[in-house]
Coordinates of C-alpha atoms in Angstrom, one line a residue:
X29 CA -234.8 -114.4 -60.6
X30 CA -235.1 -112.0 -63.4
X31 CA -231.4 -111.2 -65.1
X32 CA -231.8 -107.4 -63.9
X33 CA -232.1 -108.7 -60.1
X34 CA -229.0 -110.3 -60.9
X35 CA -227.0 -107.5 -62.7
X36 CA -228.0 -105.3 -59.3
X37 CA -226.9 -108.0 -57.0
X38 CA -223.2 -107.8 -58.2
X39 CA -223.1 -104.7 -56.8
X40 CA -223.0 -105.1 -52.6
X41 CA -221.8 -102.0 -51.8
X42 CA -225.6 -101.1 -51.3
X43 CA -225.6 -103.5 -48.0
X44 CA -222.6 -102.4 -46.4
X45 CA -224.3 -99.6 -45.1
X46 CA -221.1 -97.1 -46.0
X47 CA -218.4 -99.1 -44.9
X48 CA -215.6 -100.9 -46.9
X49 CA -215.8 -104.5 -46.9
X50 CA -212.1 -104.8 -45.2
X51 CA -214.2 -103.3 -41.7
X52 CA -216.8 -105.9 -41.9
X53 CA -214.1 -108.6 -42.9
X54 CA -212.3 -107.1 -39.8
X55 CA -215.6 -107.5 -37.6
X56 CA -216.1 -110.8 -39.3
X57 CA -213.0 -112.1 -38.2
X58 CA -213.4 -110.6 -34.4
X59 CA -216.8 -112.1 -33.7
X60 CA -217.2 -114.9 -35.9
X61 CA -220.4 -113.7 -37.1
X62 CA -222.0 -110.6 -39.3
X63 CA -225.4 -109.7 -40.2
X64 CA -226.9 -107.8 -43.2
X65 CA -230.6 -106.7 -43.0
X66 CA -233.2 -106.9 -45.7
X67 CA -230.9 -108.3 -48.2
X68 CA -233.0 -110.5 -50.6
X69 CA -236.1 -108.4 -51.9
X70 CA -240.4 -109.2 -51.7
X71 CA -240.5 -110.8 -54.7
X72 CA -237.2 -113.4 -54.6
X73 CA -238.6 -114.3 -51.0
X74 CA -241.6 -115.1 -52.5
X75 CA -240.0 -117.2 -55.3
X76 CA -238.4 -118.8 -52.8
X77 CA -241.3 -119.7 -50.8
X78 CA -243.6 -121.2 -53.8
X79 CA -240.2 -123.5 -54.6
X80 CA -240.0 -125.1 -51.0
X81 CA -243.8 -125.4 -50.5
X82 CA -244.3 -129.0 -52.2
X83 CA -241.5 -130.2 -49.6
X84 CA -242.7 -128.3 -46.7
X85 CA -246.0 -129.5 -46.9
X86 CA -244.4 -133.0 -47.4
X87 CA -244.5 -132.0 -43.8
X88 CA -241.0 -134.4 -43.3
X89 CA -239.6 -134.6 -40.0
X90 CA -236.2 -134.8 -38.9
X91 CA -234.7 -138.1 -37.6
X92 CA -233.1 -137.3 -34.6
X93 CA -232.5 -134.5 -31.8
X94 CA -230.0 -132.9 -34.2
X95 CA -232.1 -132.8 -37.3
X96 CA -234.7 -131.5 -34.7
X97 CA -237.9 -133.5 -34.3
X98 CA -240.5 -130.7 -35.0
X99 CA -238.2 -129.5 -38.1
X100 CA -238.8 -129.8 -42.0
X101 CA -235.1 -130.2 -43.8
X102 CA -235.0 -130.1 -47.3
X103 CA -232.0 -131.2 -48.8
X104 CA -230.0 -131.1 -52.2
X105 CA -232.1 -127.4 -53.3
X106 CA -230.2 -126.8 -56.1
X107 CA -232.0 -130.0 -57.8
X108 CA -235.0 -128.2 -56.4
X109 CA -235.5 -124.7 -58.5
X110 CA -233.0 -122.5 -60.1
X111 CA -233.7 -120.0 -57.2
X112 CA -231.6 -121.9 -55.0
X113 CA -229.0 -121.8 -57.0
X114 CA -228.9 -118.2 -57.7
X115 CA -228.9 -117.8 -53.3
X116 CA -226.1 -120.0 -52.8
X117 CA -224.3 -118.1 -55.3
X118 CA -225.5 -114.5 -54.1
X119 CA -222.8 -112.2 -54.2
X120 CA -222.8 -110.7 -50.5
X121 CA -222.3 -114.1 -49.2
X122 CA -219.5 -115.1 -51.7
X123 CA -217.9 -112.1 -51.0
X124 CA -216.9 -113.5 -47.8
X125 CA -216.6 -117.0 -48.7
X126 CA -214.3 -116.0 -51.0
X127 CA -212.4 -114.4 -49.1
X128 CA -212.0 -116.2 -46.4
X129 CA -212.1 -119.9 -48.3
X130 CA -210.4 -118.9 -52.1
X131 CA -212.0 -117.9 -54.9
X132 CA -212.3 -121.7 -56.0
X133 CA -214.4 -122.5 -52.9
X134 CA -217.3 -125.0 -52.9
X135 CA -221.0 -125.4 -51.7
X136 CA -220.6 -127.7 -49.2
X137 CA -224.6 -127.9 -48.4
X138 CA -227.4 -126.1 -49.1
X139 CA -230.5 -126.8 -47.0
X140 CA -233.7 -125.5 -45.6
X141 CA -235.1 -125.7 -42.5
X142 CA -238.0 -125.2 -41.5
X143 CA -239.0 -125.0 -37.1
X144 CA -242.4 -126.0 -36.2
X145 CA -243.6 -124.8 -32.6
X146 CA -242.5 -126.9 -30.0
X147 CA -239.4 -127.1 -31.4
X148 CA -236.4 -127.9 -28.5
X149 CA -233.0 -125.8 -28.9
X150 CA -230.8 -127.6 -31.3
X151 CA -227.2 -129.1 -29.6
X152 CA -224.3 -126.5 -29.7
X153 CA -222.4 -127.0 -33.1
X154 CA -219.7 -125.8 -35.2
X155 CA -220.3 -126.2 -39.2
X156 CA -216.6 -127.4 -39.7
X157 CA -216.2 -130.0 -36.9
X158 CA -216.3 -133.0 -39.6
X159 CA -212.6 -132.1 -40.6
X160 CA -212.0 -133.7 -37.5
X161 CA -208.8 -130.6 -37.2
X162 CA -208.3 -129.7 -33.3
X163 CA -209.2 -126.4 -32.2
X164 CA -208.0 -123.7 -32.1
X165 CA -207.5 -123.4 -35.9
X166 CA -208.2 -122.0 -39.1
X167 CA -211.9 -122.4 -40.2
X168 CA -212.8 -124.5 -43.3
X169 CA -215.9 -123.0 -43.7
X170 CA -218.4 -120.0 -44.2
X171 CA -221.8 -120.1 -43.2
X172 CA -224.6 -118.7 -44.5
X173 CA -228.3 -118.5 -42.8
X174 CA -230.8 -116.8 -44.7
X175 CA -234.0 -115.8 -43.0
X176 CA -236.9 -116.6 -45.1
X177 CA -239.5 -116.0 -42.4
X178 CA -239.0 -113.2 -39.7
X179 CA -236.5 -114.9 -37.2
X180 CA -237.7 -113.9 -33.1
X181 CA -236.5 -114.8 -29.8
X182 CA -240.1 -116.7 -29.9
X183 CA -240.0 -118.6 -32.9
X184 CA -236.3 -120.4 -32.6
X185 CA -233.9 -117.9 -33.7
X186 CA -230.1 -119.4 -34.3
X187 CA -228.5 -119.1 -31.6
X188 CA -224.9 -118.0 -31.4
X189 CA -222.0 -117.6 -28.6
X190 CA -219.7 -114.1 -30.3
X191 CA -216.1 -114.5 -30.3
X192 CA -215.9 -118.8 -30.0
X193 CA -214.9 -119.3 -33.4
X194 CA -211.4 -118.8 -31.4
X195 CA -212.2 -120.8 -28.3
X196 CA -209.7 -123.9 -28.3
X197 CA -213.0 -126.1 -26.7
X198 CA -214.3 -129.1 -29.1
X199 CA -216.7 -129.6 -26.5
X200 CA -219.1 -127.2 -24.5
X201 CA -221.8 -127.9 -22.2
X202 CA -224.7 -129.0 -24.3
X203 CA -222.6 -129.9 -27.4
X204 CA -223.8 -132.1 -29.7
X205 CA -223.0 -135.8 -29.2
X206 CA -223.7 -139.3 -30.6
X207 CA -226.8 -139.7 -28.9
X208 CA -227.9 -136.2 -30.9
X209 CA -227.9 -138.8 -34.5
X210 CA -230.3 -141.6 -32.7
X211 CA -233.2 -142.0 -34.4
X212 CA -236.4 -139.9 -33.0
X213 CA -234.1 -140.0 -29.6
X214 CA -234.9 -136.2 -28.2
X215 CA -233.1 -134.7 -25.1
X216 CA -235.2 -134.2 -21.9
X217 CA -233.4 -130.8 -20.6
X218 CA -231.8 -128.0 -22.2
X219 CA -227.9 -128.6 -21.1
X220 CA -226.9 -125.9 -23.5
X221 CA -228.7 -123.2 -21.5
X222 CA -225.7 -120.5 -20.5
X223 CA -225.9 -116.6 -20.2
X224 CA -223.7 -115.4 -23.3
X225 CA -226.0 -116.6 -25.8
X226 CA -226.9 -114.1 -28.7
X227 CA -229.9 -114.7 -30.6
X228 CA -229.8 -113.8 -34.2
X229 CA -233.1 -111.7 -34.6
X230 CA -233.8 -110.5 -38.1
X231 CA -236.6 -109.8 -40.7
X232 CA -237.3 -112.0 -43.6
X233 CA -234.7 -111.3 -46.1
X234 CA -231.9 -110.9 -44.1
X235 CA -228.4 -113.1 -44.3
X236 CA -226.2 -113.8 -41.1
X237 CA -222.9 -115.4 -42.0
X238 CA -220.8 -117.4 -39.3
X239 CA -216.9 -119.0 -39.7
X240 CA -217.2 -122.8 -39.8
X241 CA -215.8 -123.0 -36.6
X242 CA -218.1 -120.6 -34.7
X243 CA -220.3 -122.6 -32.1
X244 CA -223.8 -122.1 -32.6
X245 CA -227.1 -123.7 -32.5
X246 CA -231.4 -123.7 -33.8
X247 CA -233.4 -121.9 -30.7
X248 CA -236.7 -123.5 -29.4
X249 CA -239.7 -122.3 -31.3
X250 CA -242.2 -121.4 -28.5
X251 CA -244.4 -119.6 -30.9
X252 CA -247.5 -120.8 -33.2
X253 CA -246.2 -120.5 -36.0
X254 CA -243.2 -122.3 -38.2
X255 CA -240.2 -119.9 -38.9
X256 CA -238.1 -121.3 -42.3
X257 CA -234.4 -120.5 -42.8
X258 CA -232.1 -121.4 -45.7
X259 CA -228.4 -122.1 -44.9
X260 CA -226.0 -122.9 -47.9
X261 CA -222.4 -123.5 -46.5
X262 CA -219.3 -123.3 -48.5
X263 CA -216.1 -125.3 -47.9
X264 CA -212.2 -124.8 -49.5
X265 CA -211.8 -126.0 -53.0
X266 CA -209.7 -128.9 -51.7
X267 CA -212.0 -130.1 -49.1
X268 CA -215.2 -132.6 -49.4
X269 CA -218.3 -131.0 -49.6
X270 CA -220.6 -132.6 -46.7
X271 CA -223.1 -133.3 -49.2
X272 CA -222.0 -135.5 -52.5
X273 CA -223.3 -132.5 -55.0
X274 CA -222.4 -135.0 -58.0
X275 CA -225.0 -136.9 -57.1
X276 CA -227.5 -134.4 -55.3
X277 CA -227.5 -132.3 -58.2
X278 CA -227.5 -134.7 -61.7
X279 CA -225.8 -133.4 -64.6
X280 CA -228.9 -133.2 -66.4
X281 CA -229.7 -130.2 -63.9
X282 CA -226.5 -129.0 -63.7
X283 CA -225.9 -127.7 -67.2
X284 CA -228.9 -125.5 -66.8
X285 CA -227.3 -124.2 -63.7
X286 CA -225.8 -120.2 -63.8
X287 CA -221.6 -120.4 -64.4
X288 CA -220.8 -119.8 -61.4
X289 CA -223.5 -122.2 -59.3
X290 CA -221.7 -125.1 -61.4
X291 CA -218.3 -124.1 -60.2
X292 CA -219.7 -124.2 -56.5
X293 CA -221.2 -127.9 -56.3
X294 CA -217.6 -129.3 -58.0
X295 CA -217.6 -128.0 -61.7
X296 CA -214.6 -126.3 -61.4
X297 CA -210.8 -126.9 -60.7
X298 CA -208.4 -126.4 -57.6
X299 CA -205.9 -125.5 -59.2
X300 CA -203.2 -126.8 -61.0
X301 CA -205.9 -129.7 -60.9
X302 CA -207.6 -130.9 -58.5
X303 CA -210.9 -132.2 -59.1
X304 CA -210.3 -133.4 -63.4
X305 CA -212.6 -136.3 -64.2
X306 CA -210.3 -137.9 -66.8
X307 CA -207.8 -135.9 -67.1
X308 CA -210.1 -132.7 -68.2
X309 CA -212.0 -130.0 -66.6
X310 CA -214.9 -131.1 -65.2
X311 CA -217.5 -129.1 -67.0
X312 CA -216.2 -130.7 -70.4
X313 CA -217.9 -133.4 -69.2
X314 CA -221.8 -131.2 -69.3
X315 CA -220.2 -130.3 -73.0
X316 CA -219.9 -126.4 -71.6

């Protein structure tokens, strides 16, 4: 992304469409969920695109019913293309991370996927259930889901459920299970199928963020064409990340990351100091 893209970005006010960010944090922490339309412009969608298309046409499918048999997920993008890094660390969605998480908050993943046609609806998750914390509670996470493609109530739209990020349930009808990790092991019906479901329609370029503890799920994709999302997730500074980011990311890539991507996948401090590697800030050891 070209530095002036960046310079414009810090400003978000343009996307809040009027309203000061303490009515959409008041919104976001009513319905679990917010959406911004059009947010990432022609040509960063289209930087985005050229960087996934080796892996995409890869044409890699998922292991299991959760993963999604007809579904392309590429993992560790930051290692991938600076682009990446420069969405996980966009400014709208860190705005509410941020807020809700601490300003030392982490990338806990960052992953496309990618829904061919045929695609079954995913199991009903929540992004923070490995913290293994009963509900209801806190969330330990921000979601992010970034529409790359135009996202349809055809083409497998995320589905959400408003409002359940306070439900007390760890389990719903349909929820996801260990059957869901089997290898190529799909499920024959939809059990998730209820009436409160909200599809999360929007044109490419558009963010939705979610609390981690918001149940949710991938739509079928009954159209004929793929549909590609990106969804980097963010985590409390004192948490583990769901993906081991030291490794995913090498330093070798890391020190060419922006400032502020570093401090997301662990090059940074919880203060006074968790996360030192031998007694010293962690990006001493990229010689930064």
């Amino acid at each position: 992304m070209a530095a002036s893209d960046i310079d414009e970005q810090r400003d978000i006010s343009k996307w809040l469409n009027g309203r000061p960010l303490d009515d959409w944090r008041a919104r976001f922490d009513r319905d679990g969920y917010i959406q911004f339309e059009r947010v990432l412009s022609e040509q960063f969608l289209a930087e985005i695109r050229a960087g996934l298309a080796p892996y995409i046409d890869a044409d890699i499918h998922g292991r299991n019913e959760f993963e999604g048999l007809e579904t392309n997920r590429i993992y560790a993008l930051l290692a991938k293309g600076e682009v990446f890094a420069d969405l996980a660390a966009h400014p709208l969605a860190l705005a509410f991370a941020e807020a809700d998480l601490g300003t030392d908050c982490l990338l806990s993943a960052c992953l496309a996927i990618n829904l061919h046609p045929g695609e079954t609806p995913q199991p009903w998750h929540f992004d923070d259930s490995h913290y293994l914390w009963p509900r209801p509670r806190p969330s330990l996470g921000v979601s992010a889901f970034w529409a790359i493609d135009d996202t349809t109530a055809e083409n497998g739209a995320t589905e959400i459920l408003p409002g359940s990020h306070l439900w007390p349930d760890d389990v719903i009808d349909g929820s996801v299970g260990h059957g869901d990790f089997m290898r190529g092991k799909a499920r024959e019906t939809d059990a998730g199928a209820r009436a409160d479901i909200k599809k999360i329609i929007m044109p490419a370029g558009s963010l939705m963020l979610t609390k981690g503890t918001l149940w949710h799920r991938g739509g079928a994709n009954k159209s004929d064409a793929a549909r590609l999302i990106i969804t980097p997730q963010y985590c409390p500074g004192w948490t583990r990340q769901l993906e081991n980011m030291a490794i995913a990311v090498p330093p070798e890539i890391a020190r060419g990351l922006p400032k502020r991507a570093r401090e997301l996948i662990g090059y940074s401090i919880h203060g006074p100091f968790m996360g030192y590697v031998d007694g010293r800030h962690p990006a001493r050891k990229l010689d930064l």
